[in-house]
PDB file of C-alpha atoms in Angstrom:
ATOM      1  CA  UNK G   4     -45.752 -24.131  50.893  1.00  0.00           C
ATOM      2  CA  UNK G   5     -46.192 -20.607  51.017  1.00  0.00           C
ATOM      3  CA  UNK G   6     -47.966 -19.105  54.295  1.00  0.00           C
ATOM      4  CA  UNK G   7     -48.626 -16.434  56.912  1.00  0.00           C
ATOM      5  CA  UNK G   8     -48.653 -16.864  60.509  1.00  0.00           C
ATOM      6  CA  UNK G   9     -51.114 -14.007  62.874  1.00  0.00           C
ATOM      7  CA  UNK G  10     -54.210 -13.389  64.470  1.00  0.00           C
ATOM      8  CA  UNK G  11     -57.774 -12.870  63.708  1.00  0.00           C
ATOM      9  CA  UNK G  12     -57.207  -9.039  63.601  1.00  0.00           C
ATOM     10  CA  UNK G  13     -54.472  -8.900  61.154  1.00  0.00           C
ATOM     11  CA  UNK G  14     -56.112 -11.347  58.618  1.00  0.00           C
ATOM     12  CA  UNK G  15     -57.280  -8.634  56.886  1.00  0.00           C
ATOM     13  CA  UNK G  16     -53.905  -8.074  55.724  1.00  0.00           C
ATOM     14  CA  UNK G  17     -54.204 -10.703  53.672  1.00  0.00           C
ATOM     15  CA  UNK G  18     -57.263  -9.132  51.242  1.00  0.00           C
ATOM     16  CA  UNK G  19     -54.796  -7.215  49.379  1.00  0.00           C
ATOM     17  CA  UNK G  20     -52.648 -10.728  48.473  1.00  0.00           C
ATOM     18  CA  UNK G  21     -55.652 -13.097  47.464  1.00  0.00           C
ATOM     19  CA  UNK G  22     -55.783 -11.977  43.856  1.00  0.00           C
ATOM     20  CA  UNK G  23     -52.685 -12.457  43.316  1.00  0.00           C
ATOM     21  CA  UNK G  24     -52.164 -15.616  45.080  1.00  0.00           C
ATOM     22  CA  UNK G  25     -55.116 -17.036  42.773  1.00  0.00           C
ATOM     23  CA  UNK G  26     -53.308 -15.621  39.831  1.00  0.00           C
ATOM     24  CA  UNK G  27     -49.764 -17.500  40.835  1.00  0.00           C
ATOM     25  CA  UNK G  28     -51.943 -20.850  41.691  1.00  0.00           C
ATOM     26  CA  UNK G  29     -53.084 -20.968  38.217  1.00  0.00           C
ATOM     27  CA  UNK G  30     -49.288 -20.528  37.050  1.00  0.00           C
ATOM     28  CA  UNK G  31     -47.748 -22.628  40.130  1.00  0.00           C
ATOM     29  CA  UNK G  32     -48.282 -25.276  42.022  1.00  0.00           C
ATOM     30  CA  UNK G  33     -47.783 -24.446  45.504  1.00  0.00           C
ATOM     31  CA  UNK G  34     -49.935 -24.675  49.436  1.00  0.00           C
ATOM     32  CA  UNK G  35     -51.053 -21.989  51.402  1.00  0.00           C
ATOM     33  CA  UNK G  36     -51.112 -22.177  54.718  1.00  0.00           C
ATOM     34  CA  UNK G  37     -52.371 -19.978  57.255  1.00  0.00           C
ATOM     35  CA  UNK G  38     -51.373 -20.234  60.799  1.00  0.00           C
ATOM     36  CA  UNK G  39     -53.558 -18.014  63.419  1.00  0.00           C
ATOM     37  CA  UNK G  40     -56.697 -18.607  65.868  1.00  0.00           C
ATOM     38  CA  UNK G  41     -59.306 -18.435  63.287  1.00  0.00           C
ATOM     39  CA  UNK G  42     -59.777 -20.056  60.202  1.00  0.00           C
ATOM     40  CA  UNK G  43     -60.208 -17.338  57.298  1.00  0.00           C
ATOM     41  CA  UNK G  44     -61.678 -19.881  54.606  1.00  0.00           C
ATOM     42  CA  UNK G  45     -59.742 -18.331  52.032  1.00  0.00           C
ATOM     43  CA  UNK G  46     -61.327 -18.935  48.626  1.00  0.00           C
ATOM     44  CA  UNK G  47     -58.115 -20.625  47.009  1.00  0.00           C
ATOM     45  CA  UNK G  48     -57.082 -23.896  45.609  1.00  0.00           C
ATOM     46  CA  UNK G  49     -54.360 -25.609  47.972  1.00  0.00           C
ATOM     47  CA  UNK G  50     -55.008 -23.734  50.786  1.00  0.00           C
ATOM     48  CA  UNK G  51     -54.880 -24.896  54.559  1.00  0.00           C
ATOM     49  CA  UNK G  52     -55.524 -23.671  57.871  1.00  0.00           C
ATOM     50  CA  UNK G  53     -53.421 -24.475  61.306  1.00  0.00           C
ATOM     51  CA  UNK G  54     -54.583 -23.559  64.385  1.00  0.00           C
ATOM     52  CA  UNK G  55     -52.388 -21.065  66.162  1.00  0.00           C
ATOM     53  CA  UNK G  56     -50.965 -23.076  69.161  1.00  0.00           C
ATOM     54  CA  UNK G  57     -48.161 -21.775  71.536  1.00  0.00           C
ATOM     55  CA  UNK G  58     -46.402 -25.277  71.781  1.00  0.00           C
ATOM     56  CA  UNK G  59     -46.490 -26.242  68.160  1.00  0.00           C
ATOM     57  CA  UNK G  60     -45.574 -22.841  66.495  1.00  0.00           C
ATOM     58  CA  UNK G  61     -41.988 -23.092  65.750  1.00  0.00           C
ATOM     59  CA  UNK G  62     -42.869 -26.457  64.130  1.00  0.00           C
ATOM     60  CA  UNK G  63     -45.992 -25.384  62.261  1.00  0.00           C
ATOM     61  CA  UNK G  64     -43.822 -22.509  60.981  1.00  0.00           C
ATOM     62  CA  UNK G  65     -41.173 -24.703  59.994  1.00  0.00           C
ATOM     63  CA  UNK G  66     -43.397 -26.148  57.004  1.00  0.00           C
ATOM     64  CA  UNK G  67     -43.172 -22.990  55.150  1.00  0.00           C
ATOM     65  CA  UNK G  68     -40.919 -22.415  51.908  1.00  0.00           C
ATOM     66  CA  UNK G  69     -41.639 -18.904  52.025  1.00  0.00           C
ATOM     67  CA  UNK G  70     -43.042 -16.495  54.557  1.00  0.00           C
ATOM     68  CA  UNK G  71     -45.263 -13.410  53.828  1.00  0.00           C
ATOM     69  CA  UNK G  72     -45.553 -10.202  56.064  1.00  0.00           C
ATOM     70  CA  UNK G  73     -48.226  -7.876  53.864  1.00  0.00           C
ATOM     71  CA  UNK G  74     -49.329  -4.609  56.000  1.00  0.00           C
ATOM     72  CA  UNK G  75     -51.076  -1.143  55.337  1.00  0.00           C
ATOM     73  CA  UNK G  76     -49.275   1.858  55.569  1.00  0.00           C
ATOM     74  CA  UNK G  77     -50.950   3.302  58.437  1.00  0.00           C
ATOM     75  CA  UNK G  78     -49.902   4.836  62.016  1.00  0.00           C
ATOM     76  CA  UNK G  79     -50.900   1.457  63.446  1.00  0.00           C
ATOM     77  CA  UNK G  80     -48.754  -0.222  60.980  1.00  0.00           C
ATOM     78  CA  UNK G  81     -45.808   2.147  61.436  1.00  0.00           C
ATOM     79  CA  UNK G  82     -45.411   0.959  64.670  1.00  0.00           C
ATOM     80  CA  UNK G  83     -44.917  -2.958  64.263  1.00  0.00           C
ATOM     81  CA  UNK G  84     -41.800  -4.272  65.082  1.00  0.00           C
ATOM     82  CA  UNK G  85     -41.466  -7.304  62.379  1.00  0.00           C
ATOM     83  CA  UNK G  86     -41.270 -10.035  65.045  1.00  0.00           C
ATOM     84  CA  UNK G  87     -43.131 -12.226  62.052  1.00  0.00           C
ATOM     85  CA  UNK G  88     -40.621 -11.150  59.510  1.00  0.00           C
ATOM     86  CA  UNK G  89     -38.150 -12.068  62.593  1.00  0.00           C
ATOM     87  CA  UNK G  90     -39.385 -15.344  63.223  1.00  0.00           C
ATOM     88  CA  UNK G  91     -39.609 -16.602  59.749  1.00  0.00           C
ATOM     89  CA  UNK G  92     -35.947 -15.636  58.949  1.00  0.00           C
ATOM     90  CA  UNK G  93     -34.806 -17.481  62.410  1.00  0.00           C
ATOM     91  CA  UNK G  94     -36.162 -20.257  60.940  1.00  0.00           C
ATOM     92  CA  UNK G  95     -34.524 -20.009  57.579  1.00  0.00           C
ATOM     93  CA  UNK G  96     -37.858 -19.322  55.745  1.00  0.00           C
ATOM     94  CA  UNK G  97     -37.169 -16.941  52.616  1.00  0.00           C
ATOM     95  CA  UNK G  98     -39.419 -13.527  53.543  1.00  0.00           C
ATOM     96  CA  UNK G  99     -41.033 -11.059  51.738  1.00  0.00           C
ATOM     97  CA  UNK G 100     -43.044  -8.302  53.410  1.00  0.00           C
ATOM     98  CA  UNK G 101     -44.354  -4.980  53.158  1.00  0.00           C
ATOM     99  CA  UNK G 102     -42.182  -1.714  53.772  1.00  0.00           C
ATOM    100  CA  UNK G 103     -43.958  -0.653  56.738  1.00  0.00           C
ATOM    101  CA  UNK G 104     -42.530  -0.362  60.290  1.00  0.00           C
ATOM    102  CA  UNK G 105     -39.054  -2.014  61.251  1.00  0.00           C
ATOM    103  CA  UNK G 106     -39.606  -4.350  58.297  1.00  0.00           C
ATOM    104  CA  UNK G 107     -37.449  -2.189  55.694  1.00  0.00           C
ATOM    105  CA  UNK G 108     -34.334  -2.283  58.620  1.00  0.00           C
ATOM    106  CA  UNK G 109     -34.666  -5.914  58.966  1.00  0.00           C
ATOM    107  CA  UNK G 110     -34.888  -6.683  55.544  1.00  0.00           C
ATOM    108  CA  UNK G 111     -32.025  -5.613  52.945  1.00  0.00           C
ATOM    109  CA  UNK G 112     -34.437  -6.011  49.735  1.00  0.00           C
ATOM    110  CA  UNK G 113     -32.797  -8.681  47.424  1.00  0.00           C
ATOM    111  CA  UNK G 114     -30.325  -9.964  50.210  1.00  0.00           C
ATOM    112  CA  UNK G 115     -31.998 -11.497  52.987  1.00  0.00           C
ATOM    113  CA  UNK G 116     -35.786 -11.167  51.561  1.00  0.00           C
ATOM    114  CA  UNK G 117     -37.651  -9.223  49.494  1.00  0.00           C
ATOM    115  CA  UNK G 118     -39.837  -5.769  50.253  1.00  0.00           C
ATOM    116  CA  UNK G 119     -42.855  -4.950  48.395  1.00  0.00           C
ATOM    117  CA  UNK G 120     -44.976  -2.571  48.268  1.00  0.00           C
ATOM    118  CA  UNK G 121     -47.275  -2.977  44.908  1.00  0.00           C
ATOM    119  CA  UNK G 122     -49.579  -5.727  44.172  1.00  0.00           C
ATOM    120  CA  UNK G 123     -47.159  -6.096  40.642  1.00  0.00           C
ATOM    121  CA  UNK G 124     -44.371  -6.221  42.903  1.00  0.00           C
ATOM    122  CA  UNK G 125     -45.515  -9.273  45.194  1.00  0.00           C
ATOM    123  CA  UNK G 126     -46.588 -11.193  42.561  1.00  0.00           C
ATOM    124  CA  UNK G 127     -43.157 -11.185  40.875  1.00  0.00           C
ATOM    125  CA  UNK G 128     -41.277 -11.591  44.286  1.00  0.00           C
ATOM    126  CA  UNK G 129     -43.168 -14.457  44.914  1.00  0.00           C
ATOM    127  CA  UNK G 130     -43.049 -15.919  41.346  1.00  0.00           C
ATOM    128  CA  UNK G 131     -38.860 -15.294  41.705  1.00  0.00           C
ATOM    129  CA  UNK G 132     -39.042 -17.657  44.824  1.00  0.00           C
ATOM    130  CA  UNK G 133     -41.548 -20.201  43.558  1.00  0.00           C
ATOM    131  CA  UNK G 134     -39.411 -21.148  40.664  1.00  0.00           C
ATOM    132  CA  UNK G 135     -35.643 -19.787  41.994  1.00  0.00           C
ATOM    133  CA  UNK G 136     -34.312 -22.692  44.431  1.00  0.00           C
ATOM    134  CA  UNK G 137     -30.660 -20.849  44.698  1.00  0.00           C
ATOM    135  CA  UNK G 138     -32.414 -17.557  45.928  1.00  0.00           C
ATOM    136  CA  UNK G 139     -34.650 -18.944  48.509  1.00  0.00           C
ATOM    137  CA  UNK G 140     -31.509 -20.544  50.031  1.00  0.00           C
ATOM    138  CA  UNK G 141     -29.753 -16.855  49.748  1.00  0.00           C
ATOM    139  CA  UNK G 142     -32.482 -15.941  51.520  1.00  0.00           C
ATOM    140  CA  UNK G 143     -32.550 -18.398  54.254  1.00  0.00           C
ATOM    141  CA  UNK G 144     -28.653 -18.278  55.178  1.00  0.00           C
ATOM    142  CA  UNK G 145     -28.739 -14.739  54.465  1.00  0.00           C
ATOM    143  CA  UNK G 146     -32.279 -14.315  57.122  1.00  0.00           C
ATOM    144  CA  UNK G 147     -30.757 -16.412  59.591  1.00  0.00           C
ATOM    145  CA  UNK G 148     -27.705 -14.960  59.957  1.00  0.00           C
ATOM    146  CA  UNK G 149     -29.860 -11.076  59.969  1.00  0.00           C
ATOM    147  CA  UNK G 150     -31.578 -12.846  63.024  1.00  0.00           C
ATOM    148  CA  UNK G 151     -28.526 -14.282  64.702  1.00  0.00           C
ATOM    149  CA  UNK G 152     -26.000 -10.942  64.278  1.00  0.00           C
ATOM    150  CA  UNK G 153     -28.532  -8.386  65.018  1.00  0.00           C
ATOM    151  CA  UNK G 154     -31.571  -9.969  67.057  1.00  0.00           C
ATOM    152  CA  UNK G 155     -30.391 -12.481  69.215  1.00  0.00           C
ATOM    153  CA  UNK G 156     -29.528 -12.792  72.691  1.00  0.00           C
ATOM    154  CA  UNK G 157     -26.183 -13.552  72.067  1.00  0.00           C
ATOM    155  CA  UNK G 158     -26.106 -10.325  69.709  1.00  0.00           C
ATOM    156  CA  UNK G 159     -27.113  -7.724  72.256  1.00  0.00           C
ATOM    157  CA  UNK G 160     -25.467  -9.532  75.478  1.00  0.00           C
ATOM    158  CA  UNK G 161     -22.569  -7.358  76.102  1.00  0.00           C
ATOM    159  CA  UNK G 162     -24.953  -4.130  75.342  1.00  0.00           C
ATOM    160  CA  UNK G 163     -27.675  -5.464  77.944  1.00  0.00           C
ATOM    161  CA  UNK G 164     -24.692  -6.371  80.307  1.00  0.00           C
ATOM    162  CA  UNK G 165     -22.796  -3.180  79.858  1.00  0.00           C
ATOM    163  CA  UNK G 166     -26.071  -0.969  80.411  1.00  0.00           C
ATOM    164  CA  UNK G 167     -26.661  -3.342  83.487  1.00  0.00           C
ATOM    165  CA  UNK G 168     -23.300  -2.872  85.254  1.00  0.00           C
ATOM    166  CA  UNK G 169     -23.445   1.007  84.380  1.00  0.00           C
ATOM    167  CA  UNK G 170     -26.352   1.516  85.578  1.00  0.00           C
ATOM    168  CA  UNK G 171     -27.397  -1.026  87.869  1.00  0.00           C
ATOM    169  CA  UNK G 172     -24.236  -1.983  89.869  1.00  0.00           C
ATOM    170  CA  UNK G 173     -22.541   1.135  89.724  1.00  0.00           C
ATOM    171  CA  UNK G 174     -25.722   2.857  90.965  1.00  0.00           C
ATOM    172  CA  UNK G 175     -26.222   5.228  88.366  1.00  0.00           C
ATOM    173  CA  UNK G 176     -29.839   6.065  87.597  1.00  0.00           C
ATOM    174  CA  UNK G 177     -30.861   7.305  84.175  1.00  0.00           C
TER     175      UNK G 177
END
């Protein structure tokens, strides 16, 4: 299953992927799944909807084989932080997205995920994980352990604690 996980304002993002996901279904057998709070109705063969629900997210999400994050290159874009990109690799889901935003610092293209920015390119990075088993494992050890050494709690606890002390018990105001 390959799927995207969002809200009824960023399903446009997915537009620029539907040709080529019809194009790979025709090649490939594979789901897609869409996870947000409206139902797009995507015109594609194998496709399903979940509705976006706080307490069954982290489950929903862990269905998924591979993850996409597609975005526009635009101010609002630039801004994003890549929390989906984030919470697919927690979950050991191989991800590709888009170069926009935090997304090109969280993912090291062709270690821990893929980042692309043509319509040629997405189609072959998501051909290369359809059919290559061994990289979308890579991808999963290598996008859990992104999450776990640079974006966990346990990563950034002596930072938060040493910024605390300084300037919270020692009375130091920035």
């Amino acid at each position: 299953t390959i799927g995207w996980t969002g809200t009824h304002s960023t399903l446009k993002y997915l537009d620029r992927l539907l040709p080529i996901l019809k194009k790979l279904q025709k090649q490939y057998s594979f789901n897609f799944l869409v996870i947000a709070d409206k139902d797009p109705k995507l015109d594609l063969e194998n496709y399903s909807f979940q509705k976006w629900n706080k307490a069954t997210e982290w489950k929903d999400l862990s269905g998924l084989d591979i993850g996409l994050m597609p975005l526009e290159n635009t101010d609002w874009e630039e801004g994003k932080c890549g929390f989906k990109a984030l919470q697919y690799m927690a979950l050991g889901i191989p991800t590709i997205v888009s170069p926009t935003g935090a997304n090109s610092k969280i993912i090291s293209n062709g270690v821990n995920g893929f980042v692309c920015e043509t319509n040629e390119e997405w189609k072959n990075k998501i051909s290369t994980l359809l059919i290559d088993e061994e990289k979308r494992q890579t991808f999963s050890r290598k996008g859990r352990e992104t999450v776990k050494n640079g974006f966990s709690k346990e990563a950034w606890e002596s930072t938060y604690l040493s910024l605390f002390k300084e300037k919270v018990v020692n009375g130091r105001r920035p």
